[in-house]
Each structure stands twice: as C-alpha cells, then as structure tokens.
PDB file of C-alpha atoms in Angstrom:
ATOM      1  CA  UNK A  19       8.778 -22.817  -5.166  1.00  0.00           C
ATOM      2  CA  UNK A  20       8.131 -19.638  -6.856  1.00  0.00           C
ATOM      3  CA  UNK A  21       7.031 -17.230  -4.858  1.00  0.00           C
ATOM      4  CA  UNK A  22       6.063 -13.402  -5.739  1.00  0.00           C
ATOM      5  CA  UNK A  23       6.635  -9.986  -3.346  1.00  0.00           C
ATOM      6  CA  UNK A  24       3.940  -7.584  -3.151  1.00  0.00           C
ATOM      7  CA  UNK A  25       1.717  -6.291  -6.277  1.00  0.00           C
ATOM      8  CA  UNK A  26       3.445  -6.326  -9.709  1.00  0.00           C
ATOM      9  CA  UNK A  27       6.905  -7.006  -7.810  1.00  0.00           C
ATOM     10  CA  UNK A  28      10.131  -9.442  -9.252  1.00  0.00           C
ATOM     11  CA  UNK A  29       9.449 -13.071  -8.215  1.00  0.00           C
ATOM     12  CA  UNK A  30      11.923 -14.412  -6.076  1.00  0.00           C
ATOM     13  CA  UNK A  31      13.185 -17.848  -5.876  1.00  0.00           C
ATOM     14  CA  UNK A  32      13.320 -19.593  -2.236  1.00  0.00           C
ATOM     15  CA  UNK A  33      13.058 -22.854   0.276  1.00  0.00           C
ATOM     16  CA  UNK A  34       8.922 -21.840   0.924  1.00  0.00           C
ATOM     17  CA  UNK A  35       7.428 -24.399   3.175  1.00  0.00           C
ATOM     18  CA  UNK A  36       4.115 -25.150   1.467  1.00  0.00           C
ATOM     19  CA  UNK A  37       2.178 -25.636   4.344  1.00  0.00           C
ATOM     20  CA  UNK A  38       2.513 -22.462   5.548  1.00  0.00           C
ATOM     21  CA  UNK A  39       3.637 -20.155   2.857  1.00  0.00           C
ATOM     22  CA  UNK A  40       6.694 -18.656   5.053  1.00  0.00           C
ATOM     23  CA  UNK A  41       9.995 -18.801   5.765  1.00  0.00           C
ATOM     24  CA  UNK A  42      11.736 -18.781   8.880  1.00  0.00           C
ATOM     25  CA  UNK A  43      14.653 -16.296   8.956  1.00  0.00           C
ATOM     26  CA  UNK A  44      18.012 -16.445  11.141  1.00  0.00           C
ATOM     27  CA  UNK A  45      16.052 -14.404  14.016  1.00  0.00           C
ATOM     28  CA  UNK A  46      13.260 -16.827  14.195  1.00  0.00           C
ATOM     29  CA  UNK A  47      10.553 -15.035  12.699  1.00  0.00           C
ATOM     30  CA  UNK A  48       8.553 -16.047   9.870  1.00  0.00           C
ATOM     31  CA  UNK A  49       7.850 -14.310   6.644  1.00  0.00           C
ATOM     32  CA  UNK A  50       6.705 -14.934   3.280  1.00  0.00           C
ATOM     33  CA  UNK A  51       9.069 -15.054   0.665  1.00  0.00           C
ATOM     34  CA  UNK A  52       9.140 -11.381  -0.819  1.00  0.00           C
ATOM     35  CA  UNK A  53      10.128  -9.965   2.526  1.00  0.00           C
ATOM     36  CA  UNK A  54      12.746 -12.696   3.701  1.00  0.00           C
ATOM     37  CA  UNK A  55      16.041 -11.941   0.877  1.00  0.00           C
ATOM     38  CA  UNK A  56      15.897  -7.994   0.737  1.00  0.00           C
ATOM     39  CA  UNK A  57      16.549  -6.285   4.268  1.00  0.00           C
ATOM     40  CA  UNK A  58      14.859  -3.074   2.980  1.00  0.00           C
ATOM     41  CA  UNK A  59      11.781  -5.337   1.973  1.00  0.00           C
ATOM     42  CA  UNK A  60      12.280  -7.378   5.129  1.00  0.00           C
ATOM     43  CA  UNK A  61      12.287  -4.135   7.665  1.00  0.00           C
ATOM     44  CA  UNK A  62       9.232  -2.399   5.730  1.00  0.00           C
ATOM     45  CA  UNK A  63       7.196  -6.314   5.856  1.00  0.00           C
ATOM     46  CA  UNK A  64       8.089  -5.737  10.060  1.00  0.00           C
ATOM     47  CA  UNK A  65       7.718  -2.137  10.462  1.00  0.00           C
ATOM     48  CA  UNK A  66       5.130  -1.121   8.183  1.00  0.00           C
ATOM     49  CA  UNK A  67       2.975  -2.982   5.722  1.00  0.00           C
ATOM     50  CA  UNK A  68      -0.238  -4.086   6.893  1.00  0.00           C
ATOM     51  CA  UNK A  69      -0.075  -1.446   9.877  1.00  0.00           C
ATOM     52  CA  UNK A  70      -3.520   1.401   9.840  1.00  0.00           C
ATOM     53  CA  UNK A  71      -2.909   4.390   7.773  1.00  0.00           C
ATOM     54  CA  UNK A  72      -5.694   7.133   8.857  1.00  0.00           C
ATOM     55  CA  UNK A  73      -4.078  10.155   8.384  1.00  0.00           C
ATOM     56  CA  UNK A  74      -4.477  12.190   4.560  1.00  0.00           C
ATOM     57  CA  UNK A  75      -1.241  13.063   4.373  1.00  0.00           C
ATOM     58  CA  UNK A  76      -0.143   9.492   4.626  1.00  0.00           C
ATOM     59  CA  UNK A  77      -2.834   7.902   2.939  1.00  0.00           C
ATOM     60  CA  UNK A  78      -2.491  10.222   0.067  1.00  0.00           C
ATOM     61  CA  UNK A  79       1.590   9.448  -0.029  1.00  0.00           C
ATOM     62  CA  UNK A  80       0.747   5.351   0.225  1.00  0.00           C
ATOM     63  CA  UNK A  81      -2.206   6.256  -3.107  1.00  0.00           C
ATOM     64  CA  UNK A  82       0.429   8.024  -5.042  1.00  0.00           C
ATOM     65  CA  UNK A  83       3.227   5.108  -4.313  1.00  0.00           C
ATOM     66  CA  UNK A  84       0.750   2.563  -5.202  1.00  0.00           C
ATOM     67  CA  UNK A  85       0.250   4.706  -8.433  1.00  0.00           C
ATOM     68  CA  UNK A  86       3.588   4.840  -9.241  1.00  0.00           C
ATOM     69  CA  UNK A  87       4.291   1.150  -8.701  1.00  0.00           C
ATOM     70  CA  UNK A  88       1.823  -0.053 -11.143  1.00  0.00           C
ATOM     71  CA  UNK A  89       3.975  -2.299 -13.820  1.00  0.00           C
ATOM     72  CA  UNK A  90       6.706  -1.685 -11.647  1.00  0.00           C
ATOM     73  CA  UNK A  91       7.685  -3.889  -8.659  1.00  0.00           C
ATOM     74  CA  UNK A  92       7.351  -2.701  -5.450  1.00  0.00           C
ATOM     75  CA  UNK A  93      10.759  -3.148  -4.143  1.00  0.00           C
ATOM     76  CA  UNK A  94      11.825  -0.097  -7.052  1.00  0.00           C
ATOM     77  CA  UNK A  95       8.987   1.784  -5.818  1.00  0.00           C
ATOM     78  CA  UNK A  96      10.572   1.062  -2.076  1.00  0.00           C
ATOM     79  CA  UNK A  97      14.373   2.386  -3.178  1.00  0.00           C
ATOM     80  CA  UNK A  98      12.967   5.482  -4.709  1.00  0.00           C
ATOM     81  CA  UNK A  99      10.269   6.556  -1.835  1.00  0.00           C
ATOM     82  CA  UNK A 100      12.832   8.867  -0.543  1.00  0.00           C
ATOM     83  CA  UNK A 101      13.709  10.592  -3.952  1.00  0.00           C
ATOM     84  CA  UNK A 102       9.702  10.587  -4.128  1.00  0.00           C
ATOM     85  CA  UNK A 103       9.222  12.207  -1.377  1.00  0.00           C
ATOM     86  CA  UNK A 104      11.447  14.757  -1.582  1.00  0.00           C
ATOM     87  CA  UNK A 105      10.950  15.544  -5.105  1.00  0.00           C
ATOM     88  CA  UNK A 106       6.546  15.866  -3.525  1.00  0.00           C
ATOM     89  CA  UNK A 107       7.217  17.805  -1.178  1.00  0.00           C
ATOM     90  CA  UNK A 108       6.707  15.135   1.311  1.00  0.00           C
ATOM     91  CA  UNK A 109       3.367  14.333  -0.215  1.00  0.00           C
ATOM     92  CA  UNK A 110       1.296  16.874   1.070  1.00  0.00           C
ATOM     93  CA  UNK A 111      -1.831  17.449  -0.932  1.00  0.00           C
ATOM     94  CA  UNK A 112      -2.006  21.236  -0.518  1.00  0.00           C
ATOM     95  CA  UNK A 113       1.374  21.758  -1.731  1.00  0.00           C
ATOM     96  CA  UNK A 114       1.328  19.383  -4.399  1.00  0.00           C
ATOM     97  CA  UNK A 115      -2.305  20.527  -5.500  1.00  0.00           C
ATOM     98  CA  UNK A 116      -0.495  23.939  -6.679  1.00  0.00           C
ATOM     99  CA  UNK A 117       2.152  22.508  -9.146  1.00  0.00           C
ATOM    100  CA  UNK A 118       2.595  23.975 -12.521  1.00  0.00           C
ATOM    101  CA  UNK A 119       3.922  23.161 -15.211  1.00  0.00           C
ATOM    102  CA  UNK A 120       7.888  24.367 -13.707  1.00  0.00           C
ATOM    103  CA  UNK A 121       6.987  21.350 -11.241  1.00  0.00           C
ATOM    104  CA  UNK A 122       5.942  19.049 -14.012  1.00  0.00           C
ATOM    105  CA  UNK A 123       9.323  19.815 -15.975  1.00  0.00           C
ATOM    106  CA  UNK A 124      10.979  19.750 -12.448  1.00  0.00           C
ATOM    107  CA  UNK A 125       9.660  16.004 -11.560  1.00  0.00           C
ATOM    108  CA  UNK A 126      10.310  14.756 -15.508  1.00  0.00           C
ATOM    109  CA  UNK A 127      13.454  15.697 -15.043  1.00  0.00           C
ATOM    110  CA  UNK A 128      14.308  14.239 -12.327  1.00  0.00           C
ATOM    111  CA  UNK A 129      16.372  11.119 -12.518  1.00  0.00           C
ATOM    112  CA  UNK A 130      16.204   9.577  -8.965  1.00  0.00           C
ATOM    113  CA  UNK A 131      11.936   9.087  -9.080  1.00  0.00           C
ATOM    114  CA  UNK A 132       9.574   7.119 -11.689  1.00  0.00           C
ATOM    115  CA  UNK A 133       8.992   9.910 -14.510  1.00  0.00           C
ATOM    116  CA  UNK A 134       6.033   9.050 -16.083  1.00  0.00           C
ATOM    117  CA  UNK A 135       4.191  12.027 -17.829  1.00  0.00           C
ATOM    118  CA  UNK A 136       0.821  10.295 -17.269  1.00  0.00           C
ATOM    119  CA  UNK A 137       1.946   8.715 -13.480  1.00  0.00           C
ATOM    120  CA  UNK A 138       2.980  12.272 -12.294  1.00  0.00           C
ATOM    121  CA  UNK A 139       0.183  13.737 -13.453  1.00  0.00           C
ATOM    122  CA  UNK A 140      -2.031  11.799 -11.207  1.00  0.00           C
ATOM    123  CA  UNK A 141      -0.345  12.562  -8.156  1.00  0.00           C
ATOM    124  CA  UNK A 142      -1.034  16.115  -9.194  1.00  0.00           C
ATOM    125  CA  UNK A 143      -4.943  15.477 -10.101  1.00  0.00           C
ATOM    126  CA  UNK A 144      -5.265  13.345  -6.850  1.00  0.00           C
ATOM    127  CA  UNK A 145      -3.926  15.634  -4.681  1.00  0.00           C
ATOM    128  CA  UNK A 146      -6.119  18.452  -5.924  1.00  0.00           C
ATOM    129  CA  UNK A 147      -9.064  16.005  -5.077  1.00  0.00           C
ATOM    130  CA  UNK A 148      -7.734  15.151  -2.050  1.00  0.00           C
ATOM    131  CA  UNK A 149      -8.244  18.591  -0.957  1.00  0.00           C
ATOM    132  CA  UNK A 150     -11.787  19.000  -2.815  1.00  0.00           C
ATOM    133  CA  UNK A 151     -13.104  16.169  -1.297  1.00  0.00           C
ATOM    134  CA  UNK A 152     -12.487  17.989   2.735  1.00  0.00           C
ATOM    135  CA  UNK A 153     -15.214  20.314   1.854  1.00  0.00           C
ATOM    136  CA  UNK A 154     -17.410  17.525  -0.377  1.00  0.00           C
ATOM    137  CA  UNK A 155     -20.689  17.312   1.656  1.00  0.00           C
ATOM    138  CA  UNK A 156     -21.263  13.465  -0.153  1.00  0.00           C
ATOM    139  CA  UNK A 157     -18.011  12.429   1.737  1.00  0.00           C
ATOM    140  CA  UNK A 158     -17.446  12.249   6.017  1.00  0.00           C
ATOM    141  CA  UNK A 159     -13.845  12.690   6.630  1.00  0.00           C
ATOM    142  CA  UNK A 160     -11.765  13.192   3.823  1.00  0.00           C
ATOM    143  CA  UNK A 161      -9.763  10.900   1.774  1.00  0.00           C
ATOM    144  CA  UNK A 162      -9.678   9.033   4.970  1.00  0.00           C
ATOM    145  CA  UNK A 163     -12.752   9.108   5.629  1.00  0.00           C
ATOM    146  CA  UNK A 164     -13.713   7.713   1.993  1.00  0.00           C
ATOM    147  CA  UNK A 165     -11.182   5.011   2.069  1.00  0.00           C
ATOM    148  CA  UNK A 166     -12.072   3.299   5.179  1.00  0.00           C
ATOM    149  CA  UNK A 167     -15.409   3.553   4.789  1.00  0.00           C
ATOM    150  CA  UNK A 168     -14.763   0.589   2.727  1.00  0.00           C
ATOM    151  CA  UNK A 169     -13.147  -1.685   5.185  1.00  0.00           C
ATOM    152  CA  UNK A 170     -15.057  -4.726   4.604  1.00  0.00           C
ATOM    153  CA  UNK A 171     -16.857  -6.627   7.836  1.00  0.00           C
ATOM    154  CA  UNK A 172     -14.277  -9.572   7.435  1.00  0.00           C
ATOM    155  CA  UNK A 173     -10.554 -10.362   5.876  1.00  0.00           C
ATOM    156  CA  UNK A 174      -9.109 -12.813   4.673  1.00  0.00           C
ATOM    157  CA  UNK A 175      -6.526 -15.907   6.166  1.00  0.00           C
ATOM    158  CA  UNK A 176      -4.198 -17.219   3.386  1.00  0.00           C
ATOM    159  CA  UNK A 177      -2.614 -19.727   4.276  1.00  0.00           C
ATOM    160  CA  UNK A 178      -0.810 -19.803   1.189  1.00  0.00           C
ATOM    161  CA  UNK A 179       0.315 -16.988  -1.666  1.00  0.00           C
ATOM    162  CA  UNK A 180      -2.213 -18.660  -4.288  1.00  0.00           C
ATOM    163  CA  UNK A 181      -4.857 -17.899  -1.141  1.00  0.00           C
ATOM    164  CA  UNK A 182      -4.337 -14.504  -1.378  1.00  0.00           C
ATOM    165  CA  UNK A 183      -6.867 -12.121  -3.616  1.00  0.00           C
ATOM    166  CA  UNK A 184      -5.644  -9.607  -5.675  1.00  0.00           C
ATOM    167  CA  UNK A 185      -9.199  -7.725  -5.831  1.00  0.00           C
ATOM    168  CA  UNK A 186     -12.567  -7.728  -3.498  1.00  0.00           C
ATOM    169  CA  UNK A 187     -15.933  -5.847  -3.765  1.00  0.00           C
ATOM    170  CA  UNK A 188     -14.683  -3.173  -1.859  1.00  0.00           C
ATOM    171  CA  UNK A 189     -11.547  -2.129  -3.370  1.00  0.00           C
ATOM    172  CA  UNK A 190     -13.721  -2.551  -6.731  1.00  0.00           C
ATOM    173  CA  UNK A 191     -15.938  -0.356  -5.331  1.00  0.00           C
ATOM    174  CA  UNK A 192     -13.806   1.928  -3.703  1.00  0.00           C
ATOM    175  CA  UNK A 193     -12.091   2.486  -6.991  1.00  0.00           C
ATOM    176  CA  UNK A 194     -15.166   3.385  -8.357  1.00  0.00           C
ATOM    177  CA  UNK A 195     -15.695   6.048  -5.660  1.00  0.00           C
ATOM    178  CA  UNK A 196     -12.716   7.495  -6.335  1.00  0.00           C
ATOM    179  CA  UNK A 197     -12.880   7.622 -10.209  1.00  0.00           C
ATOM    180  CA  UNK A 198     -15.968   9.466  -9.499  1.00  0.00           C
ATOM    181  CA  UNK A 199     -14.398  12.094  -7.341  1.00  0.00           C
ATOM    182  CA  UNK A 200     -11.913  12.905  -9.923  1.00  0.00           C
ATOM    183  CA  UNK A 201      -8.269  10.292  -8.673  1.00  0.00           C
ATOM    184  CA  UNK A 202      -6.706   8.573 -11.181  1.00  0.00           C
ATOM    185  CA  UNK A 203      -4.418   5.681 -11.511  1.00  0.00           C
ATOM    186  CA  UNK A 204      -7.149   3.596  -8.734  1.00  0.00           C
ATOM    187  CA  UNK A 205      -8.179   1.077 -10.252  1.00  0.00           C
ATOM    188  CA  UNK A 206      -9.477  -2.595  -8.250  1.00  0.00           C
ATOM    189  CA  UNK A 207      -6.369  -4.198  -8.027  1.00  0.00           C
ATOM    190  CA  UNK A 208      -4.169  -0.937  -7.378  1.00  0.00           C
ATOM    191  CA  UNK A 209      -6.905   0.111  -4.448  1.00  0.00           C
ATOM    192  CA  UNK A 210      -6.604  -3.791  -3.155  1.00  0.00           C
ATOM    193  CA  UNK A 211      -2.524  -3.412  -2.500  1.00  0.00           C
ATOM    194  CA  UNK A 212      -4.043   0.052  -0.537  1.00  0.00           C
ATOM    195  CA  UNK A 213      -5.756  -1.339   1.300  1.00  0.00           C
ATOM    196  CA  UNK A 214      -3.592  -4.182   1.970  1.00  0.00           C
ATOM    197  CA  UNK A 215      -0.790  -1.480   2.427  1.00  0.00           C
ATOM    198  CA  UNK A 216      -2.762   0.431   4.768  1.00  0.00           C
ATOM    199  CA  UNK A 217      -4.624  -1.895   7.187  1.00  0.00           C
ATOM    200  CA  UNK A 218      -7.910  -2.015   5.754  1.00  0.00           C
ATOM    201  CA  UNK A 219      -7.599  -5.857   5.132  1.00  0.00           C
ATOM    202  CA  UNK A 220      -5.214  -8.196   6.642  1.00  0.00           C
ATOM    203  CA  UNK A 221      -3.392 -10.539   4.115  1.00  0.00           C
ATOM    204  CA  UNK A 222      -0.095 -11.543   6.020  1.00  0.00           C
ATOM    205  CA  UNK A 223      -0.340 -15.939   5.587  1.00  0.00           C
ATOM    206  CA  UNK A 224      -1.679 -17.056   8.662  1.00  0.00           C
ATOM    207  CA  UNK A 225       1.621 -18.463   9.569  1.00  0.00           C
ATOM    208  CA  UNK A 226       3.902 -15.263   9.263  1.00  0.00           C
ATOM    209  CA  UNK A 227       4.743 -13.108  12.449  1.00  0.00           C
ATOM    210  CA  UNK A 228       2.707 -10.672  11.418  1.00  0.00           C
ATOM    211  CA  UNK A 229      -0.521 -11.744  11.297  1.00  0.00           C
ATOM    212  CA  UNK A 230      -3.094 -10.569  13.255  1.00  0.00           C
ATOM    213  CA  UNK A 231      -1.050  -7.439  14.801  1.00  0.00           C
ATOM    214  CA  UNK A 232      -2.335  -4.758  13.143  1.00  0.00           C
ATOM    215  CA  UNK A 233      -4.631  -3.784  15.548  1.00  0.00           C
ATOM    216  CA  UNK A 234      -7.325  -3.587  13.300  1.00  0.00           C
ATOM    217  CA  UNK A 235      -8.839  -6.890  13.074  1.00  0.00           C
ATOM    218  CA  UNK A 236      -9.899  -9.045  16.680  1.00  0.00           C
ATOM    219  CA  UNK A 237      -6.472 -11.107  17.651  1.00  0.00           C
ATOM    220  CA  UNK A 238      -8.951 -14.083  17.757  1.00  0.00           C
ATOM    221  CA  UNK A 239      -9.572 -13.929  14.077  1.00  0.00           C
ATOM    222  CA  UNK A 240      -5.514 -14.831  13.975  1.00  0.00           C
ATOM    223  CA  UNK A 241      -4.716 -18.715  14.261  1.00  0.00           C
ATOM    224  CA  UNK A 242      -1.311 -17.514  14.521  1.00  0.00           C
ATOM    225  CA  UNK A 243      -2.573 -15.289  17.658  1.00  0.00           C
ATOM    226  CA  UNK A 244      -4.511 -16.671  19.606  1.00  0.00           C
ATOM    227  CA  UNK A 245      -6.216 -14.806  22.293  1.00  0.00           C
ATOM    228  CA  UNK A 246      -4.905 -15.238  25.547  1.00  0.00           C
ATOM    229  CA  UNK A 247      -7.160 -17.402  27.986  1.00  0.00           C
ATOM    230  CA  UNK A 248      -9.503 -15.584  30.103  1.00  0.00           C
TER     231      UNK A 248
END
C-alpha cells in the first residue's frame, strides 16, 4: 500500500495493515507508515508531533517550518531544522523582526537551510507580526493566543490515511486571520499541518500509539485509550 508522511512529504512504500492504517515496529508500538522507516521521522512521530505548542517562540518556529516545507517534504524540512535554527537565531521573533538586508544575503547564502527569496522573507514579515500582534487590542494573547483560539470543539479519528483531512473551517479560517494581520506563507492546508503539528487537532489513526496522548483532547475520545474504569 502506498502510504504518504506528513504534508507534501516523499511517499513511502510499506506492509500497512488496512484496517488500521499502522504498522507495528520491532518495539511493539504502532505507527503509521511515514514515521515507521526513518528513525529521525520515527523519534519526532514519538517525541513531538501532535504534542501542545503554546508558547510564541515555539509556535512561531513550528509557522516558519511549516512555511518552509511547503512543496518540500517534511522529512528535508526535519534534517535542516537545526541549520534553520541556527541560521534564525533560534526563531525568536524579536530578533528575527530586525533583519536587514546583511541577514537576507546572510540566509540566501547559506547552503545548509531552504533559500527561498520569497520563503525567507516570510519568516521575516511573520516575525515582525508576531511581535505587532502582543500589543494588537483585536487579539488576547499573542500569536498564541490567535492560534488556539481556533481549536475546534471536536477532532477527528482516522482510522485510515484516506480518513485524514488536509483542511477544516478553522485552519481556513485561521489562515484568514492571519493574512489579515500581515503572515504570509498560511494558507488552509499549511495552517491544518499547524495545527496538526502543534496539538490543536489530533490526527494520529486511531490505532497508532499515539493517539489520544496529547493531553489536549479527553482520553475517552481515544478508542485506542480508553479511560480507565471508575
């Protein structure tokens, strides 16, 4: 079965049980397809995707990664987060927000990140709005204050990949809200992996260990979870 790893990533061929979307690795855990070949995919499928993101420094570095990976797949995007964030400063907004045009030449010059003109320019723009929007009196909270405010009331349970949305009236309209406060590079399907990425909706398959352990969404809305009797 064809399978594919996270937004815009290679497909990978494997041995997917249909029924439940997964496979079940040497260690006994189950995974979907994307994160069961490449140990750096598998260890940020375990350690990190899915998990809440509520800080701006780290929602601001998951909005520029998720900017960068568009047309790209995600496991380049993965290899290169440490060039990224080194050549960003670590992705904090302030810092970033003051770049030049040195920087620019700096970053397009730099062989170990993604140098697109347009891409790198973004990160630039957001993170100047990323700092506007802490004193916008429209917005509670920042950038994360913005973003989960559109955490829908329910998520979705795929039970298989072709179960799985790529876009929802949130991130559609979260998009929209932050087009309107000046990001770029945000558009519905981009702000869907973000939110994906960052906890706001759970999408592991209902049969993967991960499901249901963000912490985010009742363990009872988890077949894979259960909650425990009373």
């Amino acid at each position: 079965m064809l399978c594919s790893s996270p937004r815009g990533a290679s497909p990978i061929l494997e041995d997917v049980d249909d029924a439940t979307g997964v496979i079940v690795g040497p260690d006994g855990l189950a995974r979907p397809a994307w994160a069961s070949v490449d140990p750096l995919l598998r260890d940020y499928y375990d350690t990190e995707w899915g998990l809440p993101v509520r800080d701006e420094r780290g929602l601001f570095e998951r909005l520029s990664l998720e900017g960068f990976q568009a047309g790209l797949s995600w496991a380049t995007i993965l290899r290169k987060r440490p060039a990224l964030r080194a050549a960003f400063d670590g992705f904090d907004p302030d810092v970033v927000a003051g770049y030049d045009d040195h920087d620019l030449a700096r970053l397009l010059a730099d062989p170990g990140i993604v140098r697109n003109r347009a891409k790198i320019l973004a990160v630039v723009g957001n993170a100047r709005a990323t700092v506007a929007l802490r004193d916008d009196p429209e917005v509670e909270g920042g950038l994360p204050g913005l973003v989960w405010s559109f955490q829908p009331a329910t998520t979705p349970r795929p039970s298989t990949f072709a179960e799985i949305p790529t876009t929802s009236a949130e991130s559609i309209a979260l998009a929209a809200a932050l087009k309107a406060k000046g990001f770029r590079f945000v558009g519905p399907t981009t702000m869907f992996a973000l939110m994906e990425a960052a906890g706001l909706v759970d999408t592991h398959l209902v049969g993967s260990h991960r499901r249901g352990s963000s912490g985010v969404w009742p363990r009872e809305d988890h077949p894979a979870h259960p909650a425990p009797p009373a």
